[in-house]
Coordinates of C-alpha atoms and ligand atoms in Angstrom, one line a residue:
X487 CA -17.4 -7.4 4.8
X488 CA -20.2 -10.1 3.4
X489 CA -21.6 -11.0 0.4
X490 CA -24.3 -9.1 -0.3
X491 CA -25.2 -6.9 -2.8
X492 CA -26.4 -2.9 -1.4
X493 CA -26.3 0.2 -3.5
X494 CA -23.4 2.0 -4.9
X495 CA -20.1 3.3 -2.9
X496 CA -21.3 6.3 -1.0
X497 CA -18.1 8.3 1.3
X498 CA -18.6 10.5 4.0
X499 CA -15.8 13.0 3.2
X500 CA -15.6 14.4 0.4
X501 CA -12.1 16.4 1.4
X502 CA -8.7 15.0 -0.6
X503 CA -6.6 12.5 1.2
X504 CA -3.7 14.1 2.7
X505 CA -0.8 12.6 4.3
X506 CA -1.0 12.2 8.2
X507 CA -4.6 12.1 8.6
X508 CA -7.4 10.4 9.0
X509 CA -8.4 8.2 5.1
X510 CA -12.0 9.7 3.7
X511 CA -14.1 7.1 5.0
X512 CA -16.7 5.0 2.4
X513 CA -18.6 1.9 1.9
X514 CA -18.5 0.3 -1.3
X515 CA -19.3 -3.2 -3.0
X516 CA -16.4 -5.6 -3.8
X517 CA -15.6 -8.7 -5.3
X518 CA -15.3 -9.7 -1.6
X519 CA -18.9 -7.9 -0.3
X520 CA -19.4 -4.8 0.6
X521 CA -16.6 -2.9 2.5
X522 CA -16.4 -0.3 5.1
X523 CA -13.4 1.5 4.6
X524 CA -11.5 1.9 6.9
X525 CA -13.3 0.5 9.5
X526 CA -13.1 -3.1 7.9
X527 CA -9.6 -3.1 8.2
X528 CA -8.4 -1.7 11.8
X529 CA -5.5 -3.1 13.6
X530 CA -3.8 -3.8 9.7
X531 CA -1.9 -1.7 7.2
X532 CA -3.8 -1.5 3.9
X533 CA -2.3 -1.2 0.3
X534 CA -5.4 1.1 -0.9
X535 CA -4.8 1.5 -4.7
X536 CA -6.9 2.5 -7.9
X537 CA -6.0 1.1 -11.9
X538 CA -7.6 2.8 -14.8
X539 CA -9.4 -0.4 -16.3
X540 CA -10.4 -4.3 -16.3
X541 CA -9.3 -6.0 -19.4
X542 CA -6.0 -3.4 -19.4
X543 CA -2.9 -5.1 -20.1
X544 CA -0.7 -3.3 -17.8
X545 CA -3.4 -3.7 -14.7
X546 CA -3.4 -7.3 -15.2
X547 CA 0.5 -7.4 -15.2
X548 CA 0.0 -5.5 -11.7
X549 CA -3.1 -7.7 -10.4
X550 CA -0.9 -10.8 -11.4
X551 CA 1.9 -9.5 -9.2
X552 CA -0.2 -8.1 -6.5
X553 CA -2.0 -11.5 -5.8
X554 CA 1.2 -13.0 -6.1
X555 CA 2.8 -10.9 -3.4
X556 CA -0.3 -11.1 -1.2
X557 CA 1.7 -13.2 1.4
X558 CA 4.2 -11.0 1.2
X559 CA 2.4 -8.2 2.4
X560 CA 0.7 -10.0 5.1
X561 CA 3.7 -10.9 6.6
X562 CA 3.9 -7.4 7.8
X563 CA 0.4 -7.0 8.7
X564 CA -0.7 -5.9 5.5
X565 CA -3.7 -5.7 3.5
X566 CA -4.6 -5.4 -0.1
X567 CA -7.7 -3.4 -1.2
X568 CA -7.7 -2.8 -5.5
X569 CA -10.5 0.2 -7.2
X570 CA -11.8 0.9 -10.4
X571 CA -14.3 3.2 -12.2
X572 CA -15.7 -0.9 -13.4
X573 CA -18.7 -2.5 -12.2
X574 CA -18.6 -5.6 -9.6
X575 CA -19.5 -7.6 -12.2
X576 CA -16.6 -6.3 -14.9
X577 CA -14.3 -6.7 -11.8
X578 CA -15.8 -10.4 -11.6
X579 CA -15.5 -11.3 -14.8
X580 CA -11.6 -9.8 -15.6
X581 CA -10.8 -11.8 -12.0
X582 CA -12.0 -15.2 -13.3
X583 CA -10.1 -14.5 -16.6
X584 CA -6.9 -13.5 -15.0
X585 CA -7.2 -17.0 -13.2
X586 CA -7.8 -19.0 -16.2
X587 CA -5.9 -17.4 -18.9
X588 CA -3.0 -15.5 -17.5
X589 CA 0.6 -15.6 -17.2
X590 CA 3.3 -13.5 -16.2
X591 CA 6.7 -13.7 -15.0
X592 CA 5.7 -17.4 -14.2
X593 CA 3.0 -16.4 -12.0
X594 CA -0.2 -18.5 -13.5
X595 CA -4.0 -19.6 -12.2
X596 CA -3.8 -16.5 -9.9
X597 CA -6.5 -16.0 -7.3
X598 CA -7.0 -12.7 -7.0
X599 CA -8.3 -13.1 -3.2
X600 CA -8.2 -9.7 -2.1
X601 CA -11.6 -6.6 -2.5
X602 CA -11.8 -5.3 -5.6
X603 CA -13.9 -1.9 -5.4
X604 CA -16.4 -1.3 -8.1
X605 CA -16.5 2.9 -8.4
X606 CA -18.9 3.8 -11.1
X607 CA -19.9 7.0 -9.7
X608 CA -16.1 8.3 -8.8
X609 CA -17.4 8.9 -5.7
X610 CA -14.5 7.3 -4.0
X611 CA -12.3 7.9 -6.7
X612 CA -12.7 11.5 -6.5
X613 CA -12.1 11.8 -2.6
X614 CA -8.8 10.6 -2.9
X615 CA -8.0 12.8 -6.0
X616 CA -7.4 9.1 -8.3
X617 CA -8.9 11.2 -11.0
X618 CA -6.2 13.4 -12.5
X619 CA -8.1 15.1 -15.6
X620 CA -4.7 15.5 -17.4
X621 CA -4.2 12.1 -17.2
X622 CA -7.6 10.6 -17.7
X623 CA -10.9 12.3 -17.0
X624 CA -12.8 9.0 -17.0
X625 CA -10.4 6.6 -14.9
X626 CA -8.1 6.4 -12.2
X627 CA -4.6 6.8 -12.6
X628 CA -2.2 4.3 -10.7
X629 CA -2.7 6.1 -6.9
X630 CA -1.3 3.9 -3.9
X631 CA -3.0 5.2 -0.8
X632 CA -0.7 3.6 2.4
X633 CA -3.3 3.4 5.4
X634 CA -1.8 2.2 9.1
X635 CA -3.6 0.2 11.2
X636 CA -5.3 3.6 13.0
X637 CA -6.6 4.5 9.6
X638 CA -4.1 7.6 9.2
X639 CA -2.6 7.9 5.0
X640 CA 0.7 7.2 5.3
X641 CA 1.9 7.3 2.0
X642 CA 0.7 8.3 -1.4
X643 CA 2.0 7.3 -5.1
X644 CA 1.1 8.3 -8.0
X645 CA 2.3 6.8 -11.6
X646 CA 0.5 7.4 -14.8
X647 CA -1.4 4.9 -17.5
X648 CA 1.8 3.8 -19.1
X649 CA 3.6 2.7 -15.7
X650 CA 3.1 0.0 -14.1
X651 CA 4.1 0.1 -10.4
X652 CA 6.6 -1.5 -8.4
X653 CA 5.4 -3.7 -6.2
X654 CA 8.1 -4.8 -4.5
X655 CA 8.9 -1.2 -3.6
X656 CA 5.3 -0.8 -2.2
X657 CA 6.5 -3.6 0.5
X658 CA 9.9 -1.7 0.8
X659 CA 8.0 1.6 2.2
X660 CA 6.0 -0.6 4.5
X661 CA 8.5 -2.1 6.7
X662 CA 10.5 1.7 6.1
X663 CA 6.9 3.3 7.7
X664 CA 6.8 0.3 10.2
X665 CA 10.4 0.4 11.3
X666 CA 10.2 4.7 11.5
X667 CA 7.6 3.8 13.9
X668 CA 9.1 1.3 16.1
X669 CA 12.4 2.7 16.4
X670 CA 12.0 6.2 16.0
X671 CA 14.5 6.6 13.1
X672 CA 14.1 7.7 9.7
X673 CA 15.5 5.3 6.6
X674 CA 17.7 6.7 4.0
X675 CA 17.6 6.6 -0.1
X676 CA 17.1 2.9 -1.2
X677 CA 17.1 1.6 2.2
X678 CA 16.7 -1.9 2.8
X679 CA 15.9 -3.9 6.2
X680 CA 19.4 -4.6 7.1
X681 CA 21.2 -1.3 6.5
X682 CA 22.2 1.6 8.9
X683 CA 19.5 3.6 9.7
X684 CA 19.3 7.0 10.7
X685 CA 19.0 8.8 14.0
X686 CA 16.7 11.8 14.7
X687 CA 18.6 15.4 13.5
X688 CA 20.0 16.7 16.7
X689 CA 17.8 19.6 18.2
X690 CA 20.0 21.4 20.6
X691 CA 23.8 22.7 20.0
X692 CA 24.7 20.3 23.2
X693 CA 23.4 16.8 21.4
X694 CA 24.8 17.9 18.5
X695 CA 28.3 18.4 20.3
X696 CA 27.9 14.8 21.9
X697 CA 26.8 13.4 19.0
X698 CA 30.2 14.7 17.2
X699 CA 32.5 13.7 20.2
X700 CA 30.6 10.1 19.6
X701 CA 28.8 10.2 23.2
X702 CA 25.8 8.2 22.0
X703 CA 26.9 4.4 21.7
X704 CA 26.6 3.2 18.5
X705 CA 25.9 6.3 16.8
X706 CA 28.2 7.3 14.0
X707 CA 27.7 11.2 12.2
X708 CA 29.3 12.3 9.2
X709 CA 28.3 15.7 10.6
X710 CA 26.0 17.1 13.1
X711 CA 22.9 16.6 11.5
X712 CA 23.9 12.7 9.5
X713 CA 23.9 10.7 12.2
X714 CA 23.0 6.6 11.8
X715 CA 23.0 3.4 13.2
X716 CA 22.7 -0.2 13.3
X717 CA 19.3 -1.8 13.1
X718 CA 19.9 -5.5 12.0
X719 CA 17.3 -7.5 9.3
X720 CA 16.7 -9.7 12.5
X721 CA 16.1 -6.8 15.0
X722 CA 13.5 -5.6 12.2
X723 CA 12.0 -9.1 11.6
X724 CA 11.6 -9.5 15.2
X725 CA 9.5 -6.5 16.0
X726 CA 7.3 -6.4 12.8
X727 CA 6.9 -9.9 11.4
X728 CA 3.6 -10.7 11.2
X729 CA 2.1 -14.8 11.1
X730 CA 0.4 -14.2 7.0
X731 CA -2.7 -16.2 8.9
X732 CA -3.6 -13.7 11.2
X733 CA -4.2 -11.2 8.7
X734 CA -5.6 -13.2 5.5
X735 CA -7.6 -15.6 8.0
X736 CA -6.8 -18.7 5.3
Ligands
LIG1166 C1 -3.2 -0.7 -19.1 O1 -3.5 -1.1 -18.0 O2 -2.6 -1.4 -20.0 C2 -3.7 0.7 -19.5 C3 -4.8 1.2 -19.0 C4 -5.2 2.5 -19.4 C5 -4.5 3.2 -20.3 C6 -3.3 2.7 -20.8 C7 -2.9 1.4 -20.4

């Protein structure tokens, strides 16, 4: 990223985004400089997400919280990367107010610290199918893009105009994608760092049979194929806590 000003976002791909491979690549301008997606951001997750406008009441509810949480998110390695069909200097100008005028759920004189994308064009927006023509033909819709630190999507959300997102639940599927990976288990409905998670299905009759006669220490099944475990908060903490420094650089 720096500061200066080149033309508008152009992306190499123009396939969809789809789940498990490689993001469509850009460069774009930002309220941080230009940015080289995903290159920019290897070794981190990214929170990659779209809004329909600046000066929307329901984005600035989710910008207020999503600057709020930024810590949050680095503390699992994670970055925050914001889009609209606005221009840089919309962007700039719906920032500053945010800061000076804002306030919601206590949160007030928010930086917004993190890139936000300007997209006139769609270019980007189109790639990663943000524009849903039922929906809105001229903006984005609410779209989370999750991108690990390889540059493979991970997850995708999408809400409508009238929603606003979850943030906190954004997080939740972070550390459930982190924790999937560093365990090899898969996280049931709800799940939170701290519950049982849940061991690989059994793929021959004979681990199924141990698995029932409770061969595997630790492992408790239901039945053959609902098998889980323990995997304490601290156990979790341990192996994917970030330091919020090394990732914001602040
Ligand atoms: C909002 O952020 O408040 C909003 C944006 C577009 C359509 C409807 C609501």
């Amino acid at each position: 990223m720096n500061d200066s000003i080149t033309p508008e976002a152009t992306t190499t791909a123009p396939q969809a985004a789809r789940l498990n491979e490689p993001v469509p690549a850009f460069t774009a301008r930002s309220t941080q400089g230009d940015i080289n997606f995903p290159g920019d951001f290897a070794g981190h997750w990214v929170v990659f997400f779209s809004h329909p406008a600046d000066f929307t009441p329901v984005c600035t509810s989710e910008f207020m919280t999503f600057a709020s949480m930024e810590e949050d998110f680095a503390r699992y390695n994670t970055k925050l990367l914001g889009l609209s069909i606005d221009s840089l200097y919309g962007h700039i100008a719906w920032l500053r107010l945010l800061q000076e005028k804002m306030e919601y759920r206590g949160w007030k004189n928010v930086e917004v610290r993190f890139p936000l994308i300007e997209d006139i064009k769609m270019d980007i927006a189109r790639a990663y199918g943000m524009i849903q023509p039922g929906e809105a033909d001229t903006q984005a819709v609410r779209a989370v893009f999750i991108v690990d630190p390889k540059g493979i999507l991970r997850t995708m959300l999408y809400y409508p105009l009238s929603t606003g997102r979850n943030i906190p639940e954004i997080l939740r599927i972070i550390k459930a994608l982190q924790v999937a990976d560093e365990f090899s288990v898969a996280t049931p409905a709800d799940w939170v760092p701290g519950e049982r998670v849940i061991v690989p299905t059994a793929g021959s009759c004979g681990v199924a049979k141990e698995r029932m006669e409770g061969a595997e220490e630790g492992v408790e099944c239901i039945d053959w194929f609902y098998c889980t475990k323990e995997l304490t908060a601290e156990t979790i903490e341990a192996a994917i806590h970030t330091d919020p420094a090394d990732v914001l650089g602040r």
